[in-house]
Short mmCIF file of N, CA and C in Angstrom, two decimals:
data_model
loop_
_atom_site.label_atom_id
_atom_site.label_comp_id
_atom_site.label_asym_id
_atom_site.label_seq_id
_atom_site.Cartn_x
_atom_site.Cartn_y
_atom_site.Cartn_z
N UNK A 1 122.57 102.36 108.21
CA UNK A 1 123.51 102.41 109.40
C UNK A 1 124.58 103.60 108.99
N UNK A 2 124.54 103.83 107.80
CA UNK A 2 125.48 104.86 107.57
C UNK A 2 125.42 106.28 107.86
N UNK A 3 124.51 106.36 108.44
CA UNK A 3 123.86 107.89 108.54
C UNK A 3 123.94 108.33 109.87
N UNK A 4 124.11 107.54 110.62
CA UNK A 4 124.29 107.32 112.32
C UNK A 4 125.15 106.91 112.83
N UNK A 5 125.57 106.17 112.00
CA UNK A 5 126.64 104.94 112.72
C UNK A 5 128.28 106.11 113.06
N UNK A 6 128.40 107.14 113.42
CA UNK A 6 129.46 107.87 113.55
C UNK A 6 131.02 106.90 113.07
N UNK A 7 131.34 105.89 114.07
CA UNK A 7 132.35 105.60 114.20
C UNK A 7 132.79 104.76 113.42
N UNK A 8 131.96 104.13 111.81
CA UNK A 8 132.35 103.62 111.03
C UNK A 8 132.98 104.64 110.13
N UNK A 9 133.70 104.29 108.90
CA UNK A 9 134.31 104.90 107.96
C UNK A 9 133.53 105.00 106.84
N UNK A 10 132.33 104.66 106.72
CA UNK A 10 131.32 104.94 105.55
C UNK A 10 130.36 106.25 106.31
N UNK A 11 130.40 106.73 107.46
CA UNK A 11 129.83 107.46 108.01
C UNK A 11 129.44 108.54 106.82
N UNK A 12 128.05 109.15 106.76
CA UNK A 12 127.55 109.78 105.58
C UNK A 12 127.94 109.87 104.18
N UNK A 13 128.53 108.65 103.80
CA UNK A 13 128.79 108.38 102.33
C UNK A 13 128.09 107.25 101.69
N UNK A 14 127.34 107.79 100.19
CA UNK A 14 126.49 106.94 99.74
C UNK A 14 127.16 105.62 99.36
N UNK A 15 127.04 104.44 100.05
CA UNK A 15 127.80 103.13 99.07
C UNK A 15 127.92 103.03 98.06
N UNK A 16 126.14 103.51 97.05
CA UNK A 16 126.34 102.76 96.05
C UNK A 16 124.86 103.74 95.76
N UNK A 17 124.98 104.00 93.75
CA UNK A 17 123.69 104.38 93.20
C UNK A 17 123.39 103.27 92.38
N UNK A 18 121.94 103.74 92.20
CA UNK A 18 121.50 102.31 91.67
C UNK A 18 120.08 103.33 90.48
N UNK A 19 120.72 102.40 89.20
CA UNK A 19 119.59 102.88 88.13
C UNK A 19 118.11 102.29 88.39
N UNK A 20 117.03 102.82 87.97
CA UNK A 20 115.91 102.55 88.32
C UNK A 20 115.48 101.11 87.56
N UNK A 21 116.06 100.92 86.34
CA UNK A 21 116.30 99.39 86.02
C UNK A 21 116.73 98.11 87.02
N UNK A 22 117.98 98.42 87.49
CA UNK A 22 118.67 97.95 88.74
C UNK A 22 117.99 97.75 90.13
N UNK A 23 117.19 99.06 90.41
CA UNK A 23 116.47 98.81 91.33
C UNK A 23 114.96 97.78 91.48
N UNK A 24 114.65 98.00 90.52
CA UNK A 24 113.21 97.04 90.30
C UNK A 24 113.85 95.56 90.36
N UNK A 25 115.07 95.09 89.81
CA UNK A 25 116.08 93.78 89.47
C UNK A 25 116.07 93.53 91.40
N UNK A 26 116.72 94.50 92.32
CA UNK A 26 116.58 94.19 93.26
C UNK A 26 115.53 94.05 94.14
N UNK A 27 114.62 95.03 94.19
CA UNK A 27 113.37 94.57 94.46
C UNK A 27 112.90 93.03 94.38
N UNK A 28 112.83 92.85 93.31
CA UNK A 28 112.40 91.41 92.73
C UNK A 28 112.79 90.26 93.38
N UNK A 29 114.52 90.85 93.23
CA UNK A 29 115.43 89.47 93.98
C UNK A 29 115.27 89.09 95.38
N UNK A 30 114.99 90.72 95.89
CA UNK A 30 114.75 90.57 97.45
C UNK A 30 113.29 90.07 98.01
N UNK A 31 112.67 90.19 97.45
CA UNK A 31 110.95 89.95 97.02
C UNK A 31 110.70 88.49 97.00
N UNK A 32 111.37 87.95 96.20
CA UNK A 32 111.48 86.44 96.10
C UNK A 32 112.37 85.51 96.91
N UNK A 33 113.32 86.30 97.89
CA UNK A 33 114.07 85.42 98.45
C UNK A 33 113.27 85.59 99.60
N UNK A 34 112.61 86.36 100.14
CA UNK A 34 111.81 86.64 101.34
C UNK A 34 110.22 86.31 101.54
N UNK A 35 110.13 85.76 99.77
CA UNK A 35 108.53 85.37 99.88
C UNK A 35 107.14 86.40 99.50
N UNK A 36 107.94 87.99 99.60
CA UNK A 36 107.21 88.91 99.78
C UNK A 36 106.55 89.61 98.60
N UNK A 37 106.60 88.71 97.27
CA UNK A 37 106.10 89.70 96.15
C UNK A 37 105.07 90.37 96.09
N UNK A 38 104.14 90.31 96.60
CA UNK A 38 102.82 91.16 96.85
C UNK A 38 102.81 92.37 97.01
N UNK A 39 103.91 92.46 98.18
CA UNK A 39 104.44 94.04 98.62
C UNK A 39 104.82 95.33 97.53
N UNK A 40 103.64 96.08 97.32
CA UNK A 40 104.15 96.97 96.05
C UNK A 40 104.34 98.57 96.58
N UNK A 41 105.28 98.85 97.55
CA UNK A 41 105.31 99.79 98.46
C UNK A 41 107.17 99.84 98.31
N UNK A 42 107.10 101.34 98.06
CA UNK A 42 108.59 101.55 97.73
C UNK A 42 108.86 103.43 98.54
N UNK A 43 109.58 103.33 99.72
CA UNK A 43 110.15 104.69 100.42
C UNK A 43 111.39 105.02 99.74
N UNK A 44 111.63 105.89 99.10
CA UNK A 44 112.71 106.76 98.57
C UNK A 44 113.22 107.75 99.49
N UNK A 45 114.42 107.43 100.50
CA UNK A 45 114.63 108.05 101.40
C UNK A 45 116.38 108.40 101.26
N UNK A 46 116.85 109.22 102.55
CA UNK A 46 118.78 109.12 102.37
C UNK A 46 118.75 110.50 101.65
N UNK A 47 119.55 111.31 102.65
CA UNK A 47 120.11 112.53 102.31
C UNK A 47 118.62 113.25 101.91
N UNK A 48 118.43 113.98 100.81
CA UNK A 48 117.55 114.58 100.46
C UNK A 48 116.99 113.93 98.94
N UNK A 49 115.96 112.81 99.06
CA UNK A 49 115.60 112.65 97.80
C UNK A 49 115.10 112.95 96.94
N UNK A 50 114.28 114.42 97.14
CA UNK A 50 113.62 115.18 96.23
C UNK A 50 114.65 115.76 95.13
N UNK A 51 115.75 115.73 95.45
CA UNK A 51 116.71 116.46 94.40
C UNK A 51 117.15 115.71 93.70
N UNK A 52 116.89 114.09 93.62
CA UNK A 52 116.52 113.31 92.33
C UNK A 52 114.86 113.20 91.95
N UNK A 53 114.29 114.21 92.07
CA UNK A 53 112.81 113.84 92.07
C UNK A 53 112.40 113.36 90.39
N UNK A 54 113.21 114.12 89.80
CA UNK A 54 113.08 113.50 87.89
C UNK A 54 113.06 111.96 88.41
N UNK A 55 114.12 111.27 88.58
CA UNK A 55 114.27 110.05 88.92
C UNK A 55 112.95 109.28 89.45
N UNK A 56 112.50 109.78 90.30
CA UNK A 56 111.69 109.30 91.07
C UNK A 56 110.38 109.31 90.04
N UNK A 57 110.27 110.58 89.59
CA UNK A 57 108.96 110.58 88.50
C UNK A 57 109.04 109.22 87.53
N UNK A 58 110.21 109.45 86.96
CA UNK A 58 110.35 108.06 85.90
C UNK A 58 109.77 106.46 86.47
N UNK A 59 110.46 106.65 87.80
CA UNK A 59 110.65 105.13 88.80
C UNK A 59 108.66 105.28 88.60
N UNK A 60 108.05 105.98 89.13
CA UNK A 60 106.45 106.04 89.55
C UNK A 60 105.87 105.60 88.20
N UNK A 61 106.11 106.55 87.10
CA UNK A 61 105.48 106.32 85.50
C UNK A 61 105.91 105.17 85.15
N UNK A 62 106.78 104.51 85.46
CA UNK A 62 107.65 102.89 84.91
C UNK A 62 106.92 102.18 85.91
N UNK A 63 106.57 102.37 86.82
CA UNK A 63 105.70 101.26 88.13
C UNK A 63 104.91 101.73 88.70
N UNK A 64 103.78 101.82 88.34
CA UNK A 64 102.51 102.72 88.37
C UNK A 64 101.85 101.53 89.51
N UNK A 65 102.25 100.46 89.72
CA UNK A 65 101.45 99.52 90.66
C UNK A 65 101.91 100.01 91.90
N UNK A 66 103.31 100.65 92.44
CA UNK A 66 103.66 100.93 93.45
C UNK A 66 103.15 102.05 94.40
N UNK A 67 103.08 101.86 95.31
CA UNK A 67 102.56 102.73 96.33
C UNK A 67 103.70 104.00 96.57
N UNK A 68 104.18 104.67 96.42
CA UNK A 68 105.72 105.52 96.90
C UNK A 68 105.14 106.48 98.19
N UNK A 69 106.45 106.25 98.72
CA UNK A 69 106.58 107.17 100.17
C UNK A 69 107.95 107.87 99.46
N UNK A 70 107.77 109.16 100.01
CA UNK A 70 108.81 109.99 100.01
C UNK A 70 109.69 110.56 101.06
N UNK A 71 111.15 110.43 101.98
CA UNK A 71 110.97 110.99 103.34
C UNK A 71 111.73 112.40 102.92
N UNK A 72 111.78 113.14 103.08
CA UNK A 72 112.12 114.36 102.74
C UNK A 72 112.29 115.51 104.25
N UNK A 73 112.79 116.29 103.91
CA UNK A 73 113.23 117.47 105.17
C UNK A 73 112.45 118.60 104.80
N UNK A 74 111.84 118.74 103.61
CA UNK A 74 110.89 119.88 103.40
C UNK A 74 111.53 120.81 103.23
N UNK A 75 112.49 120.98 102.51
CA UNK A 75 113.21 122.40 101.95
C UNK A 75 113.08 122.05 100.49
N UNK A 76 112.85 121.19 99.54
CA UNK A 76 112.82 121.08 98.08
C UNK A 76 111.47 120.85 97.72
N UNK A 77 111.08 121.76 96.95
CA UNK A 77 109.54 121.79 96.44
C UNK A 77 109.27 120.49 95.92
N UNK A 78 108.29 119.67 96.00
CA UNK A 78 108.41 118.74 95.11
C UNK A 78 107.34 118.75 94.27
N UNK A 79 107.74 118.32 92.67
CA UNK A 79 106.51 118.99 91.81
C UNK A 79 105.44 118.12 91.82
N UNK A 80 104.27 118.78 91.00
CA UNK A 80 103.07 118.39 91.14
C UNK A 80 102.60 117.07 91.11
N UNK A 81 103.28 116.45 90.32
CA UNK A 81 103.30 114.81 89.88
C UNK A 81 103.10 114.01 91.25
N UNK A 82 104.26 114.41 91.65
CA UNK A 82 104.65 113.60 92.66
C UNK A 82 103.80 114.27 93.96
N UNK A 83 103.24 115.55 94.26
CA UNK A 83 102.19 115.58 95.12
C UNK A 83 100.92 114.80 94.95
N UNK A 84 100.50 114.58 94.26
CA UNK A 84 99.62 113.85 93.48
C UNK A 84 99.58 112.41 93.86
N UNK A 85 100.46 111.91 93.48
CA UNK A 85 101.07 110.38 93.31
C UNK A 85 101.84 109.80 94.21
N UNK A 86 102.09 110.44 95.29
CA UNK A 86 102.93 109.84 96.32
C UNK A 86 102.55 110.41 97.82
N UNK A 87 102.94 109.38 98.81
CA UNK A 87 102.73 110.05 100.31
C UNK A 87 103.94 110.46 100.89
N UNK A 88 104.24 111.67 101.65
CA UNK A 88 105.40 111.95 101.72
C UNK A 88 105.55 112.25 103.65
N UNK A 89 106.32 111.86 104.33
CA UNK A 89 107.37 111.63 105.76
C UNK A 89 107.95 112.82 105.66
N UNK A 90 107.53 113.80 106.01
CA UNK A 90 108.46 115.31 105.87
C UNK A 90 108.90 115.20 107.48
N UNK A 91 110.36 115.56 107.53
CA UNK A 91 110.99 115.49 108.78
C UNK A 91 111.81 116.77 108.99
N UNK A 92 111.29 118.03 109.02
CA UNK A 92 111.81 119.03 108.97
C UNK A 92 112.64 119.38 109.96
N UNK A 93 113.93 120.20 110.22
CA UNK A 93 114.91 120.35 110.76
C UNK A 93 114.58 121.28 111.76
N UNK A 94 115.29 121.50 112.88
CA UNK A 94 114.80 122.25 113.90
C UNK A 94 116.26 123.26 114.34
N UNK A 95 115.92 123.85 115.17
CA UNK A 95 117.02 125.13 115.73
C UNK A 95 118.18 124.27 116.02
N UNK A 96 118.06 122.81 116.71
CA UNK A 96 119.01 122.26 117.40
C UNK A 96 119.96 121.50 116.64
N UNK A 97 118.88 121.15 115.17
CA UNK A 97 119.85 120.52 114.18
C UNK A 97 121.01 121.58 113.64
N UNK A 98 121.40 122.31 114.29
CA UNK A 98 122.58 123.63 113.98
C UNK A 98 122.27 124.02 112.05
N UNK A 99 121.03 123.64 111.69
CA UNK A 99 120.85 123.98 110.43
C UNK A 99 120.89 125.70 110.69
N UNK A 100 121.22 126.33 109.74
CA UNK A 100 120.58 127.78 109.32
C UNK A 100 118.80 127.97 109.31
N UNK A 101 118.35 129.03 110.04
CA UNK A 101 116.66 128.78 109.80
C UNK A 101 116.39 129.24 108.17
N UNK A 102 117.23 129.95 107.64
CA UNK A 102 116.99 129.89 106.16
C UNK A 102 117.43 128.73 104.90
N UNK A 103 117.55 128.04 105.59
CA UNK A 103 118.27 126.63 104.98
C UNK A 103 117.03 125.64 105.49
N UNK A 104 116.58 125.43 106.76
CA UNK A 104 115.73 124.62 107.50
C UNK A 104 114.17 124.49 107.17
N UNK A 105 113.91 126.08 107.05
CA UNK A 105 111.96 126.25 107.07
C UNK A 105 111.76 126.67 106.08
N UNK A 106 111.19 126.43 104.72
CA UNK A 106 110.82 126.35 103.75
C UNK A 106 108.80 126.08 104.28
N UNK A 107 108.33 127.31 104.40
CA UNK A 107 106.70 127.40 104.50
C UNK A 107 106.14 126.94 103.78
N UNK A 108 106.18 127.71 102.66
CA UNK A 108 105.66 127.14 101.34
C UNK A 108 105.53 125.96 100.85
N UNK A 109 107.16 124.91 100.98
CA UNK A 109 107.25 123.65 100.50
C UNK A 109 106.36 122.67 101.91
N UNK A 110 106.66 123.10 103.06
CA UNK A 110 105.98 122.55 104.37
C UNK A 110 104.42 122.34 103.49
N UNK A 111 103.85 123.61 103.44
CA UNK A 111 102.63 123.85 103.41
C UNK A 111 101.78 122.82 101.95
N UNK A 112 102.48 122.83 100.87
CA UNK A 112 102.16 122.16 99.84
C UNK A 112 102.26 120.93 100.16
N UNK A 113 102.92 120.30 100.91
CA UNK A 113 103.34 118.65 101.14
C UNK A 113 101.59 118.45 102.11
N UNK A 114 101.33 119.38 103.29
CA UNK A 114 100.34 119.03 104.15
C UNK A 114 99.26 119.04 103.26
N UNK A 115 98.91 120.32 102.31
CA UNK A 115 97.39 120.49 102.11
C UNK A 115 97.32 119.34 100.72
N UNK A 116 98.10 118.65 100.38
CA UNK A 116 98.33 117.85 99.15
C UNK A 116 98.04 116.31 99.66
N UNK A 117 97.77 115.82 100.69
CA UNK A 117 97.34 114.71 101.10
C UNK A 117 97.19 114.45 102.69
N UNK A 118 95.78 114.60 102.89
CA UNK A 118 95.98 114.61 104.81
C UNK A 118 96.71 113.10 105.38
N UNK A 119 97.13 112.35 104.28
CA UNK A 119 97.97 111.25 104.82
C UNK A 119 99.12 111.64 105.04
N UNK A 120 99.76 112.48 104.29
CA UNK A 120 101.16 113.21 104.88
C UNK A 120 101.41 113.38 106.45
N UNK A 121 102.55 112.64 106.64
CA UNK A 121 102.96 113.48 108.24
C UNK A 121 104.07 114.35 107.90
N UNK A 122 104.42 114.48 109.15
CA UNK A 122 105.59 115.66 109.64
C UNK A 122 106.32 115.01 110.88
N UNK A 123 107.31 114.78 110.92
CA UNK A 123 108.07 113.94 112.08
C UNK A 123 108.94 115.00 112.52
N UNK A 124 108.96 115.18 113.63
CA UNK A 124 109.86 116.42 114.05
C UNK A 124 110.63 115.87 115.54
N UNK A 125 111.85 115.58 115.19
CA UNK A 125 112.79 114.98 115.90
C UNK A 125 112.95 116.10 117.22
N UNK A 126 112.82 115.48 118.49
CA UNK A 126 113.08 116.62 119.34
C UNK A 126 114.06 115.92 120.35
N UNK A 127 114.56 117.13 120.87
CA UNK A 127 115.56 116.27 122.08
C UNK A 127 115.54 117.30 123.33
N UNK A 128 114.76 118.03 123.16
CA UNK A 128 114.08 119.08 124.67
C UNK A 128 112.90 119.65 124.62
N UNK A 129 112.49 120.29 125.38
CA UNK A 129 111.28 121.39 125.53
C UNK A 129 111.24 122.33 124.28
N UNK A 130 112.28 122.75 124.28
CA UNK A 130 112.23 124.15 123.31
C UNK A 130 112.40 123.75 122.09
N UNK A 131 112.82 122.20 121.65
CA UNK A 131 112.50 121.67 120.14
C UNK A 131 110.78 121.86 119.98
N UNK A 132 110.34 121.15 121.45
CA UNK A 132 108.98 121.01 120.79
C UNK A 132 108.23 122.30 120.96
N UNK A 133 108.38 123.33 121.68
CA UNK A 133 107.99 124.83 121.33
C UNK A 133 108.08 125.07 119.83
N UNK A 134 109.33 124.96 119.38
CA UNK A 134 109.79 125.30 117.88
C UNK A 134 108.95 124.80 117.49
N UNK A 135 108.16 123.38 117.66
CA UNK A 135 107.84 122.70 116.16
C UNK A 135 106.29 123.47 116.41
N UNK A 136 105.97 123.71 117.86
CA UNK A 136 104.27 124.22 117.64
C UNK A 136 104.24 125.90 117.16
N UNK A 137 105.63 126.48 117.54
CA UNK A 137 105.50 127.89 117.32
C UNK A 137 105.79 128.04 115.47
N UNK A 138 106.32 127.15 114.99
CA UNK A 138 106.75 127.56 113.87
C UNK A 138 105.74 126.91 112.89
N UNK A 139 105.14 125.78 113.00
CA UNK A 139 104.42 124.68 111.99
C UNK A 139 102.91 124.44 112.92
N UNK A 140 102.51 124.94 113.46
CA UNK A 140 101.11 124.43 113.67
C UNK A 140 100.14 125.21 113.27
N UNK A 141 100.24 126.29 112.71
CA UNK A 141 99.40 127.38 111.83
C UNK A 141 99.55 126.56 110.30
N UNK A 142 100.37 126.01 109.65
CA UNK A 142 100.11 125.75 108.73
C UNK A 142 100.15 123.64 108.25
N UNK A 143 100.40 123.13 109.34
CA UNK A 143 100.09 121.73 109.73
C UNK A 143 99.21 121.39 110.66
N UNK A 144 97.99 120.46 110.27
CA UNK A 144 97.16 120.39 111.31
C UNK A 144 97.86 119.53 112.14
N UNK A 145 97.07 119.50 113.86
CA UNK A 145 97.98 118.70 114.56
C UNK A 145 97.66 116.76 114.06
N UNK A 146 96.65 116.92 113.47
CA UNK A 146 96.50 115.47 113.18
C UNK A 146 97.95 114.52 111.92
N UNK A 147 98.40 115.87 111.51
CA UNK A 147 99.53 115.55 110.64
C UNK A 147 100.82 115.52 111.24
N UNK A 148 101.03 116.01 112.67
CA UNK A 148 102.46 116.24 113.42
C UNK A 148 102.78 114.83 114.29
N UNK A 149 103.64 114.76 114.30
CA UNK A 149 104.38 113.83 115.35
C UNK A 149 105.76 114.00 116.05
N UNK A 150 105.84 114.08 117.03
CA UNK A 150 107.01 114.21 117.82
C UNK A 150 107.94 113.21 118.35
N UNK A 151 109.17 113.03 117.96
CA UNK A 151 109.61 111.79 118.09
C UNK A 151 110.76 112.23 119.05
N UNK A 152 111.45 111.55 119.95
CA UNK A 152 112.45 111.83 120.85
C UNK A 152 113.68 111.09 120.19
N UNK A 153 114.78 112.10 120.04
CA UNK A 153 115.96 111.84 119.40
C UNK A 153 117.00 111.14 119.94
N UNK A 154 117.31 110.42 119.77
CA UNK A 154 117.78 109.12 119.95
C UNK A 154 118.39 107.95 119.00
N UNK A 155 119.86 107.78 119.22
CA UNK A 155 120.08 106.07 118.53
C UNK A 155 119.85 104.96 119.48
N UNK A 156 119.75 104.94 120.62
CA UNK A 156 119.50 103.72 121.32
C UNK A 156 118.03 103.64 121.95
N UNK A 157 117.56 102.71 122.47
CA UNK A 157 116.43 102.74 122.90
C UNK A 157 116.31 103.58 124.49
N UNK A 158 117.48 103.36 125.34
CA UNK A 158 117.94 104.26 126.24
C UNK A 158 117.85 105.45 126.15
N UNK A 159 118.30 106.02 125.10
CA UNK A 159 118.63 107.86 124.75
C UNK A 159 117.16 108.03 124.47
N UNK A 160 116.56 107.10 123.53
CA UNK A 160 115.13 107.68 123.40
C UNK A 160 114.30 107.74 124.38
N UNK A 161 114.62 106.75 125.71
CA UNK A 161 113.64 106.89 126.62
C UNK A 161 113.76 107.87 127.83
N UNK A 162 115.01 108.78 127.59
CA UNK A 162 115.75 109.67 128.20
C UNK A 162 115.08 110.95 127.83
N UNK A 163 114.92 110.85 126.74
CA UNK A 163 114.51 112.11 125.77
C UNK A 163 112.81 112.42 126.00
N UNK A 164 112.58 111.03 125.62
CA UNK A 164 111.13 111.25 125.63
C UNK A 164 110.79 111.76 127.16
N UNK A 165 111.62 111.31 128.30
CA UNK A 165 111.10 111.90 129.53
C UNK A 165 111.14 113.10 130.01
N UNK A 166 112.14 113.66 129.11
CA UNK A 166 112.11 115.23 128.89
C UNK A 166 111.32 116.30 128.40
N UNK A 167 110.96 115.36 127.05
CA UNK A 167 109.93 116.26 126.04
C UNK A 167 108.65 116.11 126.20
N UNK A 168 108.05 114.68 127.14
CA UNK A 168 106.85 114.32 127.09
C UNK A 168 105.94 115.38 127.73
N UNK A 169 106.10 115.92 128.64
CA UNK A 169 105.89 117.24 129.75
C UNK A 169 104.82 118.26 128.60
N UNK A 170 106.15 118.53 127.89
CA UNK A 170 105.65 119.96 126.69
C UNK A 170 104.95 119.55 125.90
N UNK A 171 104.71 118.14 125.61
CA UNK A 171 103.95 117.57 124.55
C UNK A 171 102.60 117.91 124.63
N UNK A 172 102.37 117.70 126.01
CA UNK A 172 101.12 117.62 126.52
C UNK A 172 100.62 118.16 127.61
N UNK A 173 101.25 119.56 127.11
CA UNK A 173 101.16 120.83 127.94
C UNK A 173 99.74 121.45 127.75
#
């Protein structure tokens, strides 16, 4: 919530940092409380997790029975170990994000994630038909359509539905 709830004091601040051993303890505690101890999936997300990929590799090596997903924006190259041993949910930023092209578009990174595993996916958050067109123009030559997802931008259900009505015709053009 602290990444999108702009009226909160904690907006875009990390509430805490967790060491790997503390993370496993927190996972075990939460699973015991919810009775889900058989769940062996973990997703690394928040800001850009690949900035801490050494720690993620260490986690994977210490916890090989966990399936690992990494949510990234596709600007930091993942190491070979993570490409081979993790799933990726990549959400490249578009022009409407106000990030400069050189900071948001890294074709070689996107291509390496796409080729590493056909189950890796790319989620493009679109708010206009131009966003959808940019997605197709910039990425369709490096990402198979089976890996591409278009998501309407919005924090509420109503906002998502409104944007969906705008972008849907372009998606199915």
